[in-house]
Amino acid sequence: MSHSMSSPRNIQLVFETYQKARLVFVQTMAELATRSSNVKCLESAGVLELLKPLLSDACSTIRQCAVVAIAKLAEHDLDIARQLLNGGIITITLENLNKYNVYYKRSALYLLRAVAKHNEELASAIVRLGALEHIVSCLEDFDTQVKENAAWAVGYIGKHSEQLAGLVVDAGTLPLLVLAFQEPEISLKQISAGALVDLAQHKPEAVVDAGAISHLVHGLENQDPKLKLAQLVVNTGGCGPLVELLKESTGGSRVPACMALGFIAGQSDQLAMAVIESKAITPLVEILQKKDAEDAELCAATWTLGHIAKHSPQHSLAVAVANALPRLLQLYTNPKSSGEVQARTSCALKQALQCCLHRPALETLLHSAPACILKYVLAQYAKILPNDARARRLFVTTGALKRIQEIETVPGTSLKEYINIINSCFPEEIVRYYTPGYTDSLLDRVEAYTPQIPELFTDRVPSDCQSEMSIEKRN
């Protein structure tokens, strides 16, 4: 080798040429991977093995392009996505996530969502590798695109199942998604709203408790049409089509439709009334009455009915006259119902009863509800009876007063207090008459009673009888 070839400048050029070649390679692979028709050919050529070492390349641009190329391949092909997990590529990406610059973070998060989107199996595998911790930290990043890709990844993981959604929620993502939705960038609003909707399909209460709905409502003020993802949850103009989706007998549209209507109804009494006027209650109750309904459908319909009924007596009346409360009680007391269904029905019953003044609906539950539900029924009677004479009469004639005397209570409990309030609405002798054991005490008094025979039945003959007897003797 000549002296000129071994000069520092020439040596440097060799390395620069090598770096340019690596860069051209990863950029070309990323471009080719954009088209799904190229994926199989690239896979057979061993592209993953060639790209893997470049994930930790000294050049930041090469690292980023290598991740993008792999992400595009995974996005198109389930088998490749599975190979990334088995081959350790996802592990390497996670290890490097917080080592390199913001561009690498964007690309790495893109790769995570490209794998997670395929199915629950791959999403669960990513979670087991500790991806959620990294994703949550990226939701707090200052870079908007990093937050966008992190929110996207959260939605793709959580949408697959209730278990995964629970893990995502437990990781602390909801407050960060709500904050992301409040950012001024439209694209970030879109993606964070989409992630909230994905999680709400499985964990609606958590999304509501995080305060997401009020911010989604404010999002309606933004005129950008791309924010209609948020409007799916809160815009009353979509009630009609959503109700039609409830009536579909096939497909997976019923649960999202139920959830959307529940979100709408939960925001205000006006929006809940719009849901009622769209005739949503009947198909919701029909879902509850289906013998082959899945737990997800029962939970969604129950949750929505509770959000409709909770606002006022008028709202609760609409649910009560549809005969929803007895069916909710049946689902709650049925030993075959899952724990999730029982929890949802219990909550919906309490929400509806706290506003219900419809006596026939209350009367039905009075004779069949367990104590934990019964106290809400009696609380409503305690509001109705003091000011309604006709209701008090019906309370006696239908056997309701007798029924509450039969309830076993503990002094000092709310159930006992409500019974005392109801009893105070009636004369004391009426309450005693329907108290268990009162009939026996009356019979005991009959047995112990000493008859007081009137004079008519003594030995002395009354004067009118004496005159009649004298006439008979003369004849």
C-alpha positions in Angstrom: 0.0 0.0 0.0 1.4 3.4 -1.0 2.1 6.1 1.6 -0.6 8.3 0.1 -3.3 5.6 0.5 -2.4 5.3 4.2 -2.7 8.9 5.0 -5.2 9.9 7.7 -7.4 11.6 5.1 -7.7 8.6 2.9 -8.4 6.4 5.9 -11.2 8.7 6.9 -12.6 8.5 3.4 -12.8 4.7 3.7 -14.9 5.0 6.8 -17.1 7.8 5.3 -17.7 5.6 2.2 -18.7 2.7 4.5 -21.0 4.9 6.4 -22.6 6.3 3.2 -23.1 2.7 2.0 -24.8 1.7 5.2 -27.0 4.8 5.0 -28.0 4.2 1.4 -28.8 0.6 2.3 -31.1 1.4 5.2 -32.8 4.3 3.3 -33.4 2.0 0.3 -34.8 -0.7 2.6 -37.1 1.7 4.3 -38.4 2.9 0.9 -38.8 -0.6 -0.5 -40.6 -1.7 2.7 -43.2 0.9 2.1 -44.9 -1.3 -0.5 -46.4 -4.6 0.9 -45.6 -6.4 -2.3 -41.9 -6.1 -1.6 -42.0 -7.6 1.9 -41.7 -11.3 1.1 -38.8 -10.7 -1.3 -37.0 -8.6 1.3 -37.6 -11.2 4.0 -36.3 -14.0 1.9 -33.1 -12.0 1.2 -32.4 -11.8 4.9 -33.2 -8.2 5.4 -33.9 -8.5 9.2 -30.5 -10.0 9.9 -28.8 -7.2 7.9 -30.8 -4.5 9.6 -30.5 -5.8 13.2 -26.9 -4.7 13.9 -27.7 -1.3 12.4 -30.2 -0.6 15.2 -27.2 0.3 17.3 -25.1 1.9 14.6 -22.8 4.8 15.6 -24.6 7.1 13.1 -27.9 8.4 14.4 -29.4 8.7 11.0 -28.6 5.0 10.2 -30.1 3.9 13.5 -33.3 5.8 12.8 -33.7 4.6 9.3 -33.0 1.0 10.3 -35.8 1.2 12.9 -38.2 2.7 10.3 -37.4 0.0 7.8 -38.1 -2.7 10.3 -41.3 -1.0 11.5 -42.7 -0.8 7.9 -41.9 -4.5 7.4 -43.7 -5.4 10.6 -46.6 -3.2 9.8 -47.3 -5.2 6.6 -46.6 -8.7 7.8 -47.7 -10.6 11.0 -44.9 -13.2 10.6 -42.2 -10.6 10.5 -43.7 -8.9 13.5 -43.5 -12.2 15.4 -39.9 -12.6 14.2 -38.9 -9.3 15.7 -40.0 -10.5 19.1 -38.4 -13.8 18.8 -35.2 -12.4 17.3 -34.6 -9.9 20.1 -35.0 -6.8 17.8 -37.8 -5.4 20.0 -35.6 -5.9 23.1 -32.7 -4.0 21.5 -35.1 -1.2 20.4 -36.4 -0.8 24.0 -32.9 -0.8 25.4 -31.9 2.0 23.0 -35.1 4.0 23.4 -33.9 6.5 26.0 -30.2 6.4 24.9 -30.5 8.3 21.6 -32.1 11.4 20.3 -35.7 12.3 19.7 -35.8 11.0 16.1 -34.8 7.5 17.3 -37.7 7.7 19.9 -40.2 8.6 17.2 -39.1 5.6 15.1 -38.9 3.2 18.0 -42.4 4.0 19.1 -43.6 3.6 15.5 -42.1 0.1 15.6 -43.8 -0.8 18.8 -47.3 0.2 17.5 -46.6 -1.6 14.2 -46.1 -4.8 16.1 -48.8 -4.3 18.7 -51.5 -3.6 16.2 -51.7 -7.1 14.8 -53.2 -9.0 17.7 -53.5 -9.5 21.5 -50.6 -12.0 21.5 -48.0 -9.6 20.1 -49.3 -6.7 22.1 -49.0 -8.8 25.3 -45.5 -9.9 24.4 -44.5 -6.2 24.0 -45.9 -5.4 27.4 -44.1 -8.3 29.0 -40.8 -6.9 27.7 -41.5 -3.7 29.7 -42.6 -1.5 26.8 -45.3 0.3 28.8 -42.8 1.9 31.1 -40.9 3.4 28.1 -44.1 4.4 26.4 -45.4 6.3 29.5 -42.1 8.2 29.8 -42.5 9.2 26.1 -46.0 10.6 26.8 -44.2 13.1 29.0 -41.7 14.0 26.3 -41.5 17.6 25.1 -41.5 16.6 21.5 -45.0 16.5 20.0 -44.3 13.7 17.5 -42.9 11.5 20.3 -46.1 12.0 22.3 -48.2 11.3 19.2 -46.4 8.0 18.6 -46.6 7.1 22.3 -50.3 7.7 22.3 -50.7 5.7 19.2 -48.8 2.8 20.8 -51.0 3.0 23.9 -54.2 2.7 21.9 -52.9 -0.2 19.8 -52.0 -2.1 22.9 -55.1 -1.4 24.9 -57.7 -2.0 22.3 -57.2 -5.7 22.1 -58.7 -6.8 25.4 -59.8 -5.7 28.9 -56.7 -7.2 30.5 -54.4 -5.2 28.2 -56.5 -2.1 28.7 -56.2 -2.6 32.4 -52.4 -2.8 32.3 -52.3 0.3 30.1 -54.5 2.2 32.6 -52.6 0.9 35.6 -49.4 2.2 34.0 -50.6 5.7 34.5 -51.4 6.6 30.9 -54.8 8.2 31.2 -53.8 11.5 32.9 -51.0 11.9 30.3 -53.4 11.2 27.4 -55.8 13.8 28.8 -53.0 16.3 29.0 -52.0 15.4 25.4 -55.5 16.0 24.2 -55.3 19.5 25.6 -52.2 20.4 23.6 -52.8 22.8 20.7 -51.5 20.5 17.9 -54.5 19.0 16.0 -52.7 15.7 15.2 -51.9 15.1 18.8 -55.5 15.8 19.8 -56.7 13.3 17.2 -54.3 10.5 18.3 -54.8 11.0 22.0 -58.6 11.1 21.5 -58.4 7.8 19.5 -56.3 6.2 22.3 -58.9 7.3 24.9 -61.7 5.7 22.8 -59.7 2.5 22.4 -59.3 2.2 26.2 -62.9 3.2 26.9 -64.1 0.2 25.0 -62.8 -2.0 27.9 -62.3 0.5 30.8 -65.0 3.1 30.5 -65.2 4.0 34.2 -61.4 4.6 34.3 -61.6 7.0 31.3 -64.5 8.9 32.9 -62.8 9.0 36.3 -59.7 10.5 34.6 -61.8 13.5 33.6 -61.4 12.8 29.9 -65.0 13.4 28.9 -65.2 17.1 29.8 -62.1 17.8 27.7 -63.5 15.8 24.8 -66.7 17.9 25.0 -64.6 21.0 24.7 -62.9 19.5 21.7 -66.2 20.0 19.8 -65.4 23.7 19.7 -62.6 22.9 17.3 -63.9 23.0 13.8 -61.3 20.7 12.4 -63.2 17.8 10.8 -60.5 15.3 11.7 -61.5 15.6 15.4 -64.7 13.6 14.7 -63.1 10.8 16.4 -63.9 12.7 19.6 -67.4 13.5 18.3 -68.2 9.8 18.1 -68.2 9.8 21.9 -69.9 13.1 22.6 -71.8 14.5 19.6 -75.5 14.0 19.9 -75.9 14.3 16.2 -74.6 10.7 15.9 -77.3 9.2 18.2 -79.5 8.0 15.5 -76.9 6.0 13.6 -75.5 4.6 16.9 -79.0 3.4 17.9 -79.2 1.6 14.5 -75.9 -0.1 15.3 -77.4 -1.4 18.5 -80.0 -3.3 16.5 -77.5 -5.2 14.4 -77.5 -8.9 15.1 -74.0 -9.6 13.7 -70.6 -7.9 13.9 -68.9 -6.2 16.8 -70.6 -2.8 16.5 -73.0 -3.1 19.4 -70.4 -2.6 22.2 -68.8 0.5 20.7 -72.2 1.9 19.9 -73.3 1.3 23.5 -70.2 3.0 24.9 -70.6 6.0 22.6 -74.2 6.5 23.7 -73.1 6.1 27.3 -70.4 8.7 27.0 -72.9 11.1 25.4 -75.6 10.5 28.1 -73.2 10.8 30.9 -72.2 14.4 30.2 -75.4 16.3 31.0 -79.2 15.9 31.4 -79.7 17.5 28.0 -77.5 15.1 26.2 -79.0 12.2 28.1 -82.4 13.4 27.0 -81.2 13.5 23.4 -80.2 9.8 23.8 -83.7 9.0 25.1 -85.4 10.8 22.3 -83.3 8.8 19.8 -85.2 5.7 21.1 -82.0 4.1 22.4 -83.5 2.6 25.6 -85.5 -0.1 23.9 -82.6 -1.7 22.0 -80.4 -1.4 25.1 -83.0 -3.3 27.2 -83.3 -5.9 24.4 -79.6 -6.5 24.7 -80.0 -7.3 28.4 -82.8 -9.7 27.6 -80.9 -11.7 25.0 -80.1 -15.2 26.3 -76.9 -15.4 24.3 -75.6 -11.9 25.0 -71.9 -11.7 25.7 -70.6 -10.2 28.9 -69.1 -7.2 27.0 -72.5 -6.4 25.5 -74.3 -6.8 28.9 -71.8 -4.6 30.6 -71.9 -1.9 28.0 -75.7 -1.8 27.8 -76.0 -1.7 31.6 -73.4 1.1 31.9 -75.2 3.2 29.3 -78.6 2.7 31.0 -77.1 3.9 34.3 -75.7 7.0 32.7 -79.0 7.8 31.1 -81.1 7.3 34.3 -78.8 9.1 36.7 -79.7 12.7 35.9 -83.3 13.2 37.1 -86.6 11.5 37.8 -87.6 12.1 34.2 -84.6 10.3 32.9 -85.0 7.5 35.4 -88.7 7.2 34.4 -87.7 6.6 30.8 -85.6 3.7 31.9 -88.1 2.3 34.4 -91.1 2.2 32.0 -89.0 0.2 29.6 -88.9 -2.5 32.3 -85.2 -2.3 32.6 -84.9 -2.3 36.4 -86.3 -5.9 36.9 -84.0 -7.3 34.2 -81.0 -5.5 35.8 -81.9 -7.0 39.1 -82.2 -10.5 37.6 -78.7 -10.2 36.1 -77.3 -8.9 39.4 -78.8 -11.8 41.5 -78.1 -14.5 38.9 -75.3 -16.7 40.3 -74.3 -17.5 36.7 -73.5 -13.8 36.0 -69.9 -12.9 35.9 -68.4 -10.6 38.6 -68.1 -7.9 36.0 -71.8 -8.1 35.0 -72.9 -8.1 38.6 -70.7 -5.1 39.4 -72.1 -3.1 36.4 -75.7 -4.0 37.1 -75.4 -3.1 40.8 -74.0 0.3 39.8 -76.7 0.9 37.2 -79.5 0.0 39.6 -78.2 2.4 42.2 -77.8 5.2 39.7 -81.4 4.7 38.4 -83.0 4.2 41.8 -81.5 7.4 43.3 -83.7 9.4 40.9 -86.6 7.0 40.5 -90.1 8.2 41.7 -92.0 5.7 39.5 -94.0 3.7 42.1 -94.7 0.6 40.0 -91.0 0.1 39.3 -90.2 0.6 42.9 -92.9 -1.8 44.0 -91.5 -4.6 41.8 -88.1 -4.3 43.3 -89.4 -4.0 46.8 -90.5 -7.7 46.8 -87.4 -9.1 45.2 -84.3 -7.0 45.8 -81.5 -7.9 48.3 -80.8 -5.6 51.1 -77.9 -3.8 49.3 -80.3 -2.7 46.6 -83.4 -2.5 48.8 -82.2 0.4 50.8 -82.2 2.5 47.6 -85.8 1.5 46.9 -86.9 2.4 50.4 -85.0 5.7 50.2 -87.2 6.7 47.3 -90.4 5.6 49.1 -89.2 7.8 52.0 -89.3 10.7 49.6 -92.7 9.9 48.0 -95.0 8.8 50.9 -94.9 11.9 53.2 -96.4 14.1 50.5 -98.7 11.7 48.6 -101.9 10.4 50.2 -102.8 8.2 47.2 -99.3 6.6 47.2 -99.7 5.9 51.0 -103.1 4.1 50.3 -101.6 2.1 47.5 -98.6 1.3 49.7 -100.9 -0.5 52.1 -103.3 -2.2 49.6 -100.5 -3.6 47.5 -98.9 -5.3 50.5 -95.8 -3.0 50.5 -96.3 -1.9 54.1 -96.6 -5.5 55.2 -93.4 -6.3 53.2 -91.2 -3.7 54.9 -92.3 -5.0 58.4 -90.9 -8.4 57.4 -87.5 -7.0 56.5 -84.8 -7.9 59.1 -82.7 -4.8 59.9 -80.0 -3.7 62.3 -80.6 -0.6 64.4 -78.6 2.4 63.2 -78.4 1.3 59.5 -79.7 3.3 56.6 -82.2 0.5 55.9 -83.7 0.7 59.4 -83.9 4.5 59.2 -85.8 4.4 55.9 -88.2 1.9 57.3 -88.8 4.2 60.3 -89.5 7.2 58.1 -92.0 5.1 56.0 -93.7 3.8 59.1 -94.1 7.3 60.5 -96.3 8.1 57.4 -99.0 5.7 58.7 -101.2 5.5 61.8 -99.6 3.4 64.5 -102.4 0.8 64.6 -102.0 0.2 60.9 -98.3 -0.4 61.2 -98.9 -2.8 64.2 -101.5 -4.7 62.2 -98.9 -5.6 59.5 -96.1 -6.3 61.9 -95.2 -10.0 61.9 -96.6 -11.8 65.0 -99.4 -9.2 65.5 -102.1 -11.7 64.4 -100.9 -14.3 66.8 -101.0 -11.7 69.6 -104.6 -10.9 68.7 -105.5 -14.7 68.9 -103.8 -14.9 72.3 -106.0 -12.0 73.5 -109.1 -13.8 72.1 -108.2 -16.9 74.1 -107.5 -15.0 77.3 -110.7 -12.8 76.9 -113.5 -13.3 79.5 -116.8 -12.8 77.7 -119.1 -10.1 79.2 -122.6 -11.6 78.6 -125.4 -9.0 78.1 -128.6 -9.3 80.1 -130.5 -10.7 77.2 -128.8 -14.0 77.7 -129.2 -14.2 81.6 -132.0 -16.0 83.5 -134.1 -12.8 83.7 -136.7 -12.7 81.0 -137.0 -9.3 79.3 -140.3 -7.5 79.5 -141.1 -7.7 75.8 -140.6 -11.5 75.9 -142.9 -11.8 79.0 -145.8 -10.1 77.2 -145.4 -12.4 74.2 -145.4 -15.4 76.4 -148.6 -14.3 78.2 -150.4 -14.0 74.9 -149.3 -17.4 73.8 -150.6 -18.9 77.1 -154.1 -17.4 76.6 -154.3 -18.8 73.1 
